[in-house]
Amino acid sequence: MNPQRTLLVSAAVAAVLAATGTARPAAQPESQQLSAPAAPAADKDLPPMISLTGVVRDFKAYDVAGGHPDFGRYNSGHRVGMIDDHLDANLKPSFVGLGQTVTTQFRDRDGRNINPASFDAAQGDVAGQLTQTSAVCITSAASFSQWYRDIPGLNASKSLSITLVRQPGTNLYVFQAQDDPATPEIEGFFPADGDLLRDDEPGGHNYSFTFELNASFVYNRGSGQVFTFAGDDDVWVFINNTLVIDVGGVHGPVSQTIDLDRIPGLVDGQSYPLHFFFAERHRTGANCRIETSLTLHSAPLPATTALYD
């Protein structure tokens, strides 16, 4: 198999993410799509699509020989606060604790889900609800540190390109791979199927993997730059090495949006890094949707392992 798979999604697809199998906690209502902003005249020269290349790391589930304790095991619902607010010295996320369960989403004045840590009533945000939890969702800091690192004998990795397609007449780019009966041509986000460790699970899919993507962009204050993720399971997005989207845990499809004008310290016209960390950890459903008005550029990748013997 070619070590790099390119996933290209039609710009016409804009269906709402569907709830997945009953073994996963019921999805909170998710009908949020970014309203597509009209493209200013200057945007006519924007590229029709953006290709970004990241790294997929394949694991085996906890209940098979050589499996990882965090994959195929937990069923937690949406958690926030499990990960440190800043990347470590190696630009990786760090586990800090059990976090809190999101029982009601926090939303901005436009009705979009937001990271509770960025809640600001002065900007018209609507408060949600968090509850304390004692249930384990990630086994330990040591087990989590393996998710986005190549570990001989435990995982295998390869490069993966995804393509964000510009929506007609807008400056909004979309990548979408989801399980949705309304869009049968899209099966879901399964980049490790039949490859790497070749540990296919129920339904013939490999549900135990992570995806890491590093990119850069130029910040333009007041231009309405946003980034939205919608899907499952864990996703963390860092901009300028600070956590801005926190969709941790094993759950049905959940979305969260960051408006870049709300990130402290960004300087107009300066270039900043964006780090995207995804994990699929449950054996039902695999959804990944990115919507953004950022013109993203891939950052250099670490070497990948191919298959360890």
Rosetta silent file (secondary structure, phi, psi, omega in degrees, C-alpha in Angstrom):
SEQUENCE: MNPQRTLLVSAAVAAVLAATGTARPAAQPESQQLSAPAAPAADKDLPPMISLTGVVRDFKAYDVAGGHPDFGRYNSGHRVGMIDDHLDANLKPSFVGLGQTVTTQFRDRDGRNINPASFDAAQGDVAGQLTQTSAVCITSAASFSQWYRDIPGLNASKSLSITLVRQPGTNLYVFQAQDDPATPEIEGFFPADGDLLRDDEPGGHNYSFTFELNASFVYNRGSGQVFTFAGDDDVWVFINNTLVIDVGGVHGPVSQTIDLDRIPGLVDGQSYPLHFFFAERHRTGANCRIETSLTLHSAPLPATTALYD
SCORE:     score description
SCORE:     0.000 S_00000001
   1 L     0.000  141.042  175.263    0.000    0.000    0.000 S_00000001
   2 L   -57.726  129.204 -177.307    1.163    3.494   -0.716 S_00000001
   3 L   -67.166   -9.846  179.683    2.406    4.876    2.642 S_00000001
   4 L  -125.442  117.004  178.959    0.543    8.106    2.063 S_00000001
   5 E  -103.340  132.215  178.404   -3.208    8.093    1.552 S_00000001
   6 E  -103.603  126.467  179.275   -4.927   11.240    0.318 S_00000001
   7 E  -106.952  117.140 -178.428   -8.489   11.822    1.451 S_00000001
   8 E  -118.894  124.305 -174.793  -10.401   14.262   -0.741 S_00000001
   9 L  -112.779  135.692 -179.197  -13.927   15.231    0.214 S_00000001
  10 L   -60.202  138.227  178.973  -16.466   16.862   -2.107 S_00000001
  11 L   -67.801  -15.487 -177.924  -17.189   20.474   -1.358 S_00000001
  12 L   -77.544  -16.381 -175.554  -20.874   19.719   -1.764 S_00000001
  13 L   -79.107  123.570  177.514  -20.986   17.609    1.388 S_00000001
  14 L  -147.321   28.505 -177.856  -22.272   19.551    4.381 S_00000001
  15 L   -69.493  152.338  177.758  -24.494   17.071    6.237 S_00000001
  16 L   -72.024  143.053  178.938  -24.702   17.257   10.008 S_00000001
  17 L   -61.333  134.426 -179.067  -22.668   14.632   11.879 S_00000001
  18 L   -93.640  153.180  173.466  -24.851   11.652   12.836 S_00000001
  19 L   -66.364  147.781 -176.323  -24.841    9.845   16.171 S_00000001
  20 L  -102.706 -159.204 -170.988  -22.940    6.581   16.019 S_00000001
  21 L   -57.385  159.248 -174.552  -23.439    3.106   17.537 S_00000001
  22 L   -70.897  -17.079  178.891  -25.271    2.566   20.800 S_00000001
  23 L   -69.558  -19.583  179.504  -22.151    1.320   22.574 S_00000001
  24 L   -94.523  147.231  178.103  -20.857    4.878   22.538 S_00000001
  25 L   -54.327  145.779 -179.093  -22.451    7.541   24.774 S_00000001
  26 L   -58.676  136.737 -179.335  -25.282    9.347   23.042 S_00000001
  27 L   -70.503  141.688  171.149  -24.063   12.358   21.084 S_00000001
  28 L   -73.616  149.699 -175.759  -25.074   15.761   22.283 S_00000001
  29 L   -53.489  127.564 -177.118  -27.097   17.625   19.637 S_00000001
  30 L  -134.361  100.293  176.327  -24.697   18.821   16.985 S_00000001
  31 L  -124.944   20.682 -172.689  -26.010   20.860   14.089 S_00000001
  32 L   -86.928  117.673  168.767  -23.300   23.458   14.099 S_00000001
  33 L  -121.682  146.459  175.197  -21.681   24.308   10.835 S_00000001
  34 L   -64.364  134.053  172.664  -19.796   27.526   10.337 S_00000001
  35 L   -69.075  125.099 -173.173  -21.908   30.002    8.425 S_00000001
  36 L   -69.996  114.616 -179.384  -19.957   30.381    5.220 S_00000001
  37 L   -72.669  141.586  175.943  -18.653   33.954    5.032 S_00000001
  38 E   -63.131  138.332 -178.128  -18.865   35.680    1.689 S_00000001
  39 L   -79.675  122.674  174.433  -15.439   35.892    0.111 S_00000001
  40 L   -59.497  161.529 -178.114  -14.133   39.448   -0.229 S_00000001
  41 H   -55.551  -35.622 -178.230  -12.945   40.457   -3.666 S_00000001
  42 H   -67.513  -18.034 -177.443   -9.350   39.978   -2.539 S_00000001
  43 H   -83.315   -1.152 -178.110  -10.126   36.326   -1.756 S_00000001
  44 H   -61.612  -20.681 -179.138  -10.736   35.442   -5.384 S_00000001
  45 H   -93.666    5.931  177.496   -7.127   34.307   -5.551 S_00000001
  46 L   -64.470  146.050  179.605   -7.455   31.843   -2.650 S_00000001
  47 L   -66.500  149.657  179.950   -6.557   28.262   -3.612 S_00000001
  48 L   -69.905  -20.272  178.480   -9.498   25.926   -4.327 S_00000001
  49 E  -155.181  160.051  178.935   -8.142   23.410   -1.842 S_00000001
  50 E  -127.265  125.333  177.040   -5.485   22.988    0.835 S_00000001
  51 E  -103.193  128.533 -179.888   -3.552   19.747    1.302 S_00000001
  52 E  -125.014  139.497 -177.741   -2.071   19.069    4.726 S_00000001
  53 E  -117.419  127.139  178.514    0.108   16.107    5.685 S_00000001
  54 E  -126.647 -161.902 -177.345    0.234   14.607    9.150 S_00000001
  55 E  -125.917  126.337  170.818    1.135   11.325   10.854 S_00000001
  56 E   -94.977  133.956  173.962   -1.151    8.379   11.638 S_00000001
  57 E  -120.015  123.778 -175.125   -0.046    6.068   14.455 S_00000001
  58 E   -98.448  135.166  178.373   -1.686    2.664   14.633 S_00000001
  59 L  -125.768  165.294  168.000   -2.237    0.753   17.900 S_00000001
  60 L   -98.993  150.910  179.811   -3.872   -2.511   18.930 S_00000001
  61 L   -67.796  159.777 -172.650   -6.814   -2.456   21.329 S_00000001
  62 L   -60.676  -26.435 -171.298   -6.238   -3.195   25.010 S_00000001
  63 L   -97.018   15.384  174.152   -7.830   -6.672   24.892 S_00000001
  64 L  -122.990  160.375 -178.119   -5.513   -8.220   22.273 S_00000001
  65 L   -57.368  131.939 -179.795   -1.887   -9.273   22.573 S_00000001
  66 L    76.751   13.490 -176.905    0.410   -6.260   22.439 S_00000001
  67 L   -76.647  162.485  179.329   -2.531   -3.895   22.870 S_00000001
  68 L   -97.654  137.587 -173.652   -2.455   -0.392   24.344 S_00000001
  69 L   -66.594  -14.359 -176.368   -4.419    0.174   27.598 S_00000001
  70 L   -96.348   -7.666 -172.349   -6.177    3.334   26.343 S_00000001
  71 L  -108.682  130.121  179.857   -7.701    1.978   23.109 S_00000001
  72 L    77.564   11.288 -168.928  -11.025    0.128   22.901 S_00000001
  73 L  -113.110  -44.362 -169.284  -11.456    0.282   26.671 S_00000001
  74 L  -100.865  163.165 -176.718  -13.113    3.458   27.966 S_00000001
  75 L  -151.304   80.524 -160.057  -16.521    5.072   27.410 S_00000001
  76 L  -105.269  -23.170 -165.412  -16.432    8.447   29.112 S_00000001
  77 L    83.425  176.303 -177.739  -18.409   11.116   27.297 S_00000001
  78 L   -68.985  124.084  177.920  -16.948   14.521   26.415 S_00000001
  79 E  -118.506  144.154  169.637  -14.181   15.531   28.837 S_00000001
  80 E  -124.135  158.327  174.619  -12.280   18.777   29.193 S_00000001
  81 L    83.552    8.664  177.196   -9.253   19.566   31.338 S_00000001
  82 L   -79.970  -20.381 -171.491   -7.443   16.228   30.949 S_00000001
  83 E  -115.898  142.789  177.853   -4.617   17.847   28.975 S_00000001
  84 L   -59.011  148.434 -177.691   -2.245   20.642   29.969 S_00000001
  85 L   -69.445  -12.368 -179.160   -3.075   24.050   28.493 S_00000001
  86 E  -131.960  149.653  176.201    0.335   24.222   26.804 S_00000001
  87 L   -69.222  155.517  179.319    2.408   21.817   24.733 S_00000001
  88 L   -80.808 -173.174 -175.640    5.518   20.319   26.289 S_00000001
  89 L   -64.300  -21.408  178.135    9.106   20.987   25.208 S_00000001
  90 L   -98.616   13.386  179.221    8.700   18.469   22.364 S_00000001
  91 L    60.851   40.627  174.829    5.476   20.129   21.170 S_00000001
  92 L  -119.866  152.982  176.086    3.329   17.237   22.389 S_00000001
  93 L   -75.117  155.109 -179.129    0.262   17.356   24.674 S_00000001
  94 L  -124.892  136.037  176.976    0.602   16.212   28.298 S_00000001
  95 E   -76.137  134.382 -179.428   -1.935   14.383   30.463 S_00000001
  96 L  -124.784  -13.250  179.393   -2.710   16.167   33.749 S_00000001
  97 L   163.682 -173.592 -175.394   -5.756   14.423   35.237 S_00000001
  98 L   -66.430  -26.857 -177.304   -9.315   13.118   35.026 S_00000001
  99 L    71.946 -162.176  179.290  -10.744   16.446   33.883 S_00000001
 100 E  -129.902  149.549  178.104  -14.463   17.239   33.972 S_00000001
 101 E   -86.429  133.815  176.341  -17.418   15.870   32.018 S_00000001
 102 E   -86.495  109.543  178.793  -19.307   18.324   29.815 S_00000001
 103 E   -93.616  -27.575  172.674  -22.992   17.751   30.539 S_00000001
 104 E  -137.525  131.775 -176.333  -24.166   20.913   28.746 S_00000001
 105 L   -69.402  143.524  169.191  -22.086   22.638   26.065 S_00000001
 106 L   -83.829  138.878 -175.238  -20.739   26.164   26.510 S_00000001
 107 E  -133.515  151.171  174.838  -21.637   28.315   23.475 S_00000001
 108 L   -84.191 -178.489 -175.386  -20.664   31.653   22.013 S_00000001
 109 L   -67.509  -15.762  176.752  -23.191   34.328   21.050 S_00000001
 110 L   -93.605    5.859  176.553  -23.533   32.709   17.612 S_00000001
 111 L    84.304    9.211 -179.516  -24.547   29.389   19.172 S_00000001
 112 L   -88.885  138.930  175.169  -21.280   27.568   18.445 S_00000001
 113 E   -61.100  141.225  179.163  -19.799   25.217   21.044 S_00000001
 114 L  -133.071  162.033  172.467  -16.648   26.616   22.643 S_00000001
 115 L   -63.365  123.396  179.973  -13.947   25.451   25.011 S_00000001
 116 H   -53.517  -28.849 -179.619  -15.278   26.157   28.536 S_00000001
 117 H   -65.846  -18.900 -179.616  -11.862   27.607   29.404 S_00000001
 118 H  -101.722    8.539 -178.910  -12.524   30.454   26.936 S_00000001
 119 L   -57.411  132.970 -179.897  -16.011   31.294   28.269 S_00000001
 120 L  -144.781  101.593 -178.485  -16.577   35.071   28.454 S_00000001
 121 H   -60.736  -29.602 -178.469  -20.005   36.336   29.474 S_00000001
 122 H   -65.501  -22.342  178.857  -19.002   39.855   28.406 S_00000001
 123 H   -96.119    8.982  177.926  -18.857   38.639   24.802 S_00000001
 124 L    88.672   12.945  178.892  -22.331   37.109   24.975 S_00000001
 125 L   -67.199  152.644  178.307  -21.284   33.523   25.656 S_00000001
 126 E  -110.163  123.456 -175.566  -23.838   31.143   27.165 S_00000001
 127 L   -70.216  140.332  171.966  -22.609   29.066   30.095 S_00000001
 128 L  -101.489 -152.544 -178.479  -22.846   25.295   29.974 S_00000001
 129 E  -140.383  135.890  176.063  -22.335   22.805   32.772 S_00000001
 130 E  -117.867  146.274  175.439  -19.386   20.696   33.906 S_00000001
 131 E  -126.271  147.067  176.387  -19.450   17.856   36.441 S_00000001
 132 E   -71.106  152.002 -179.907  -16.635   16.308   38.429 S_00000001
 133 L  -139.903  149.474  173.934  -15.744   12.717   37.627 S_00000001
 134 L  -115.033    5.212 -177.669  -13.800    9.900   39.239 S_00000001
 135 L   -84.489  132.194  179.063  -13.953    7.621   36.195 S_00000001
 136 L   -73.675  137.130  176.949  -10.687    6.885   34.414 S_00000001
 137 L  -124.125  -27.535  172.569  -10.591    7.748   30.705 S_00000001
 138 L  -127.176  130.105 -169.477   -6.828    7.705   30.111 S_00000001
 139 L   -60.636  -45.223 -177.431   -4.861    5.090   32.046 S_00000001
 140 L  -166.929  168.547  175.079   -1.893    7.261   33.024 S_00000001
 141 H   -61.663  -35.617 -179.433    0.414   10.065   31.951 S_00000001
 142 H   -67.275  -43.259  179.659    2.849    7.389   30.761 S_00000001
 143 H   -66.294  -38.561 -179.968    0.271    5.638   28.570 S_00000001
 144 H   -66.789  -34.011 -177.850   -0.880    8.958   27.096 S_00000001
 145 L   -63.026  -14.984 -179.596    2.683    9.986   26.254 S_00000001
 146 L   -87.016  -14.079 -173.278    2.749    7.095   23.752 S_00000001
 147 L   -61.189  -41.340 -173.221   -0.201    8.309   21.667 S_00000001
 148 L  -118.144   31.187  174.762    1.750   10.791   19.543 S_00000001
 149 L  -134.488  148.244  176.834    5.203    9.224   19.645 S_00000001
 150 L   -79.334  120.758 -177.825    6.643    6.284   17.725 S_00000001
 151 L  -120.954  107.068 -179.184    7.144    3.400   20.165 S_00000001
 152 L   -53.725  132.596  179.485    8.899    0.304   18.740 S_00000001
 153 L    84.264  -12.302 -178.461    6.823   -2.827   19.285 S_00000001
 154 L  -112.580  -36.564 -179.543    3.716   -0.864   20.351 S_00000001
 155 L  -142.508  173.206  174.161    2.672    1.187   17.326 S_00000001
 156 E  -140.586  152.791 -173.466    3.487    1.853   13.691 S_00000001
 157 E  -135.991  159.705  175.113    3.166    5.112   11.763 S_00000001
 158 E  -154.441  162.270  174.508    2.813    6.563    8.271 S_00000001
 159 E   -78.792  151.219  178.774    2.184    9.927    6.675 S_00000001
 160 E  -143.338  127.124  176.141   -1.393   10.844    5.746 S_00000001
 161 E  -102.247  136.364  172.124   -2.578   13.746    3.596 S_00000001
 162 E  -119.590  153.066 -178.033   -6.021   15.276    3.948 S_00000001
 163 E  -120.633  124.265  174.799   -7.524   17.851    1.613 S_00000001
 164 E   -95.954  125.230 -174.800   -9.636   20.798    2.739 S_00000001
 165 E  -101.574  130.898  178.690  -11.901   21.997   -0.060 S_00000001
 166 E   -71.499  130.352  179.570  -12.864   25.647   -0.381 S_00000001
 167 L   -76.170  135.372 -173.515  -16.627   26.150   -0.323 S_00000001
 168 L   -54.232  131.741  176.445  -17.855   28.007   -3.433 S_00000001
 169 L    74.279   12.114 -178.438  -18.017   31.782   -3.021 S_00000001
 170 E  -132.966  176.773  171.151  -16.496   31.740    0.460 S_00000001
 171 L  -108.734   24.252 -177.487  -13.137   31.663    2.229 S_00000001
 172 L   -98.589  128.637  178.586  -14.181   28.566    4.228 S_00000001
 173 E  -109.379  140.607 -175.406  -12.283   25.279    3.780 S_00000001
 174 E  -132.560  132.458  162.757  -13.768   21.898    4.768 S_00000001
 175 E  -117.248  134.153 -177.826  -12.416   18.392    5.297 S_00000001
 176 E  -145.233  128.156  171.583  -15.010   15.793    6.176 S_00000001
 177 E  -142.304  113.856 -171.359  -14.909   12.039    6.722 S_00000001
 178 L  -151.799  157.522  170.828  -17.841   10.677    8.676 S_00000001
 179 L   -87.769  115.325 -175.877  -20.303    7.850    9.202 S_00000001
 180 L  -156.083  116.260  179.807  -23.627    9.273    8.056 S_00000001
 181 L   -57.496  -24.956 -178.947  -26.576    7.466    6.442 S_00000001
 182 L   -75.125  -16.680  179.881  -27.393   10.678    4.572 S_00000001
 183 L  -130.992   71.565 -173.997  -24.027   10.535    2.802 S_00000001
 184 L   -63.224  -16.309  178.460  -23.409    6.837    2.027 S_00000001
 185 L   -72.681  -13.627  178.536  -20.469    7.695   -0.214 S_00000001
 186 L  -108.379  116.717 -175.337  -18.547    8.643    2.917 S_00000001
 187 L   -88.230  -28.985 -177.295  -17.760    5.649    5.117 S_00000001
 188 L   139.324 -178.589 -177.319  -15.857    7.391    7.883 S_00000001
 189 L  -100.030   96.014 -176.374  -12.349    8.302    8.958 S_00000001
 190 L  -132.112   65.804 -174.180  -10.379    5.034    8.866 S_00000001
 191 L   -72.523  -11.380 -179.124   -6.856    5.863    7.628 S_00000001
 192 L  -103.363    5.873 -179.103   -5.275    2.762    9.206 S_00000001
 193 L   -58.951  129.932  175.027   -7.598    0.167    7.638 S_00000001
 194 L    63.126   20.199 -173.779   -5.686   -2.788    6.217 S_00000001
 195 L  -141.113  170.287  175.956   -2.351   -1.094    6.866 S_00000001
 196 L    57.267 -113.807 -178.435    0.382   -0.707    9.477 S_00000001
 197 L   -77.011  -13.217  176.237   -0.457   -3.139   12.325 S_00000001
 198 L    53.711   42.057 -179.942   -3.409   -4.521   10.313 S_00000001
 199 L  -100.916   69.442 -178.837   -5.459   -5.077   13.444 S_00000001
 200 L   -67.368  142.677 -175.159   -8.947   -4.776   11.949 S_00000001
 201 L  -115.410 -168.267 -176.892  -11.769   -4.761   14.476 S_00000001
 202 H   -49.941  136.947 -178.749  -15.576   -5.241   14.248 S_00000001
 203 H    84.245    1.954  178.718  -16.909   -4.179   10.854 S_00000001
 204 H    80.163    9.857 -178.803  -13.510   -4.654    9.240 S_00000001
 205 L  -106.135  156.305  172.749  -12.229   -1.270   10.409 S_00000001
 206 L  -100.668  110.726 -176.262   -9.256   -0.280   12.514 S_00000001
 207 L   -99.349    3.402 -173.840  -10.575    1.958   15.301 S_00000001
 208 L  -114.047   88.716 -178.851   -7.369    2.246   17.351 S_00000001
 209 E  -158.087  164.611  171.611   -5.200    5.044   15.981 S_00000001
 210 E  -124.977  162.381  177.457   -4.105    8.645   16.422 S_00000001
 211 E  -139.396  126.838 -179.065   -3.503   11.418   13.902 S_00000001
 212 E  -119.608  130.653 -177.645   -1.153   14.350   14.446 S_00000001
 213 E  -133.831  128.162  177.084   -1.107   17.368   12.147 S_00000001
 214 E  -117.222  133.057 -177.518    1.156   20.425   12.364 S_00000001
 215 E  -144.893  175.759  174.846    0.495   23.542   10.282 S_00000001
 216 E  -139.492  162.350 -179.503    1.051   27.291   10.214 S_00000001
 217 E  -157.998  166.133  174.694   -0.998   30.325    9.201 S_00000001
 218 E  -104.043  128.014 -179.873   -0.902   34.121    9.217 S_00000001
 219 L   -82.080  128.998  177.251   -3.190   35.822   11.720 S_00000001
 220 L  -121.558   99.910 -175.557   -5.333   38.655   10.329 S_00000001
 221 L   -58.925  137.401  174.594   -7.065   40.497   13.142 S_00000001
 222 L    78.127    5.734 -177.521  -10.730   41.331   12.606 S_00000001
 223 L   -95.018    1.198  178.019  -11.102   39.147    9.504 S_00000001
 224 L    80.169   28.161 -179.623  -13.272   36.516   11.200 S_00000001
 225 L   -68.326  129.916 -178.698  -10.709   33.697   11.230 S_00000001
 226 E  -139.612  159.682  173.149  -12.129   30.574   12.852 S_00000001
 227 E  -139.207  128.594  179.229  -11.314   26.884   13.248 S_00000001
 228 E  -126.922  134.302  167.450  -13.963   24.243   14.012 S_00000001
 229 E  -113.380  143.185  171.804  -13.625   20.535   14.697 S_00000001
 230 E  -140.067  126.312  179.067  -16.586   18.166   14.794 S_00000001
 231 E   157.559 -158.487 -178.681  -16.266   14.444   15.425 S_00000001
 232 E  -151.557  153.325    0.608  -15.021   11.746   17.786 S_00000001
 233 L   -95.517 -105.343 -174.696  -13.124   10.749   19.831 S_00000001
 234 L   -65.361  135.446  169.422  -10.424   12.883   21.494 S_00000001
 235 E  -143.406  133.233  173.047   -9.292   16.057   19.720 S_00000001
 236 E  -130.309  132.977  177.739   -7.069   18.845   20.996 S_00000001
 237 E  -120.744  129.243  178.244   -6.063   21.879   18.942 S_00000001
 238 E  -115.756  132.554  171.976   -3.255   24.198   20.010 S_00000001
 239 E  -119.122  128.904 -174.230   -2.588   27.604   18.447 S_00000001
 240 L    54.120   38.154  176.616    0.686   29.288   19.351 S_00000001
 241 L    67.267   16.146  178.849    1.239   26.264   21.657 S_00000001
 242 E  -117.460  135.001 -177.777   -1.880   27.084   23.719 S_00000001
 243 E   -66.593  123.209 -179.342   -4.929   24.783   23.946 S_00000001
 244 E  -121.072  -24.662  174.234   -7.916   26.354   22.171 S_00000001
 245 E  -125.288  127.222 -173.919  -10.141   23.348   21.341 S_00000001
 246 E  -130.351   92.806 -179.454  -10.667   20.686   24.024 S_00000001
 247 E  -122.442   62.415 -178.236  -12.816   17.742   22.900 S_00000001
 248 E   -82.044  168.495  175.324  -11.305   14.975   25.010 S_00000001
 249 L    96.433  173.806  178.021  -12.785   11.621   25.950 S_00000001
 250 L  -102.758  116.975 -167.807  -14.619    8.775   24.231 S_00000001
 251 L  -159.044  169.657  169.113  -17.917   10.125   22.940 S_00000001
 252 L   -73.811 -178.172 -176.430  -20.260   10.560   19.995 S_00000001
 253 L   -58.153  129.626  178.234  -19.764   13.444   17.559 S_00000001
 254 E  -135.604  144.643  177.029  -19.083   16.762   19.304 S_00000001
 255 E  -117.424  158.069  173.865  -18.050   20.101   17.810 S_00000001
 256 E  -154.860  142.596 -176.218  -16.067   23.063   19.136 S_00000001
 257 E  -124.308  142.901  169.560  -15.052   26.364   17.531 S_00000001
 258 E  -120.935  126.908  171.391  -12.316   28.896   18.238 S_00000001
 259 E   -91.404  117.917 -170.296  -12.559   32.469   16.984 S_00000001
 260 H   -64.812  -23.839  177.497   -8.943   33.562   16.659 S_00000001
 261 H   -66.843  -10.845  179.524   -9.676   37.143   17.686 S_00000001
 262 H   -95.553    0.929  179.646  -10.386   35.725   21.158 S_00000001
 263 L   -90.357  117.756 -179.108   -6.887   34.266   21.604 S_00000001
 264 L   -63.855  144.819  169.592   -4.744   36.607   23.746 S_00000001
 265 L    89.480   -7.859  178.627   -1.356   37.696   22.477 S_00000001
 266 L   -73.836  137.910 -177.602   -1.714   37.115   18.739 S_00000001
 267 L  -107.426  128.743 -178.782   -0.190   39.917   16.667 S_00000001
 268 L   -54.198  131.543  177.011   -1.820   40.987   13.423 S_00000001
 269 L    85.825   -3.629 -179.843    0.160   39.865   10.381 S_00000001
 270 L   -91.966  153.155  177.850    2.353   37.385   12.256 S_00000001
 271 E   -90.226  139.724 -178.142    2.689   33.666   11.461 S_00000001
 272 E  -135.946  153.104  176.771    1.681   31.126   14.126 S_00000001
 273 E   -85.670  148.696  171.434    1.754   27.330   14.516 S_00000001
 274 E  -125.729  126.991  178.616   -1.361   25.168   14.761 S_00000001
 275 E  -117.631  127.625 -175.552   -1.074   21.654   16.218 S_00000001
 276 E  -119.288  124.833 -178.673   -3.962   19.189   15.775 S_00000001
 277 E  -125.707  121.873 -175.321   -4.132   15.943   17.789 S_00000001
 278 E  -122.998  146.871  172.362   -6.832   13.336   17.071 S_00000001
 279 E  -142.317  133.370  171.489   -7.507    9.886   18.568 S_00000001
 280 E  -107.150  117.928 -170.823  -10.026    7.197   17.598 S_00000001
 281 L  -128.099    2.037 -176.479  -10.479    4.898   20.589 S_00000001
 282 L  -123.748  153.176 -171.590  -13.903    3.223   20.337 S_00000001
 283 L   -90.634   20.926  172.197  -15.124    0.391   18.129 S_00000001
 284 L  -137.680  123.629  174.738  -18.184    2.178   16.739 S_00000001
 285 L    75.595  145.813  175.812  -18.057    5.151   14.385 S_00000001
 286 L  -154.091  106.296 -173.731  -15.161    7.327   13.278 S_00000001
 287 E  -124.635  138.233  177.959  -15.897   10.924   12.365 S_00000001
 288 E  -148.814  116.541  176.671  -13.601   13.820   11.551 S_00000001
 289 E  -132.778  128.795  175.581  -14.698   17.188   10.175 S_00000001
 290 E  -119.748  131.170  173.087  -12.560   20.327   10.017 S_00000001
 291 E  -127.765  131.449 -179.228  -13.924   23.717    8.948 S_00000001
 292 E  -156.561  150.255  170.787  -11.689   26.763    8.874 S_00000001
 293 L  -102.110    9.869  175.092  -11.172   30.130    7.249 S_00000001
 294 L   -80.385  139.633  170.415   -7.425   29.872    7.919 S_00000001
 295 L   -90.410   97.010 -171.851   -5.102   29.435    4.957 S_00000001
 296 L   -89.893  149.989  176.431   -3.058   26.627    6.468 S_00000001
 297 E  -130.491  134.880 -179.673    0.367   25.379    5.407 S_00000001
 298 E   -63.676  141.963  173.679    1.865   22.020    6.416 S_00000001
 299 L   -97.627  162.772  179.613    4.778   22.075    8.828 S_00000001
 300 L   -56.711  142.692 -178.661    7.707   19.616    8.624 S_00000001
 301 L   -98.253  151.179  168.363    6.838   16.059    9.707 S_00000001
 302 L   -71.966  162.740  175.407    8.771   13.699   11.965 S_00000001
 303 L   -64.036  147.756  176.123   10.036   10.506   10.347 S_00000001
 304 L  -105.271  161.863 -167.240    7.505    7.654   10.246 S_00000001
 305 L   -92.244  -23.105 -159.919    8.229    4.073   11.213 S_00000001
 306 E    59.989 -147.034 -174.143    6.424    1.933    8.635 S_00000001
 307 L   -99.547  127.484  174.444    5.717   -1.421   10.303 S_00000001
 308 L   -81.627  141.431  176.189    7.713   -2.623   13.261 S_00000001
 309 L   -80.663    0.000    0.000    8.446   -6.347   13.366 S_00000001
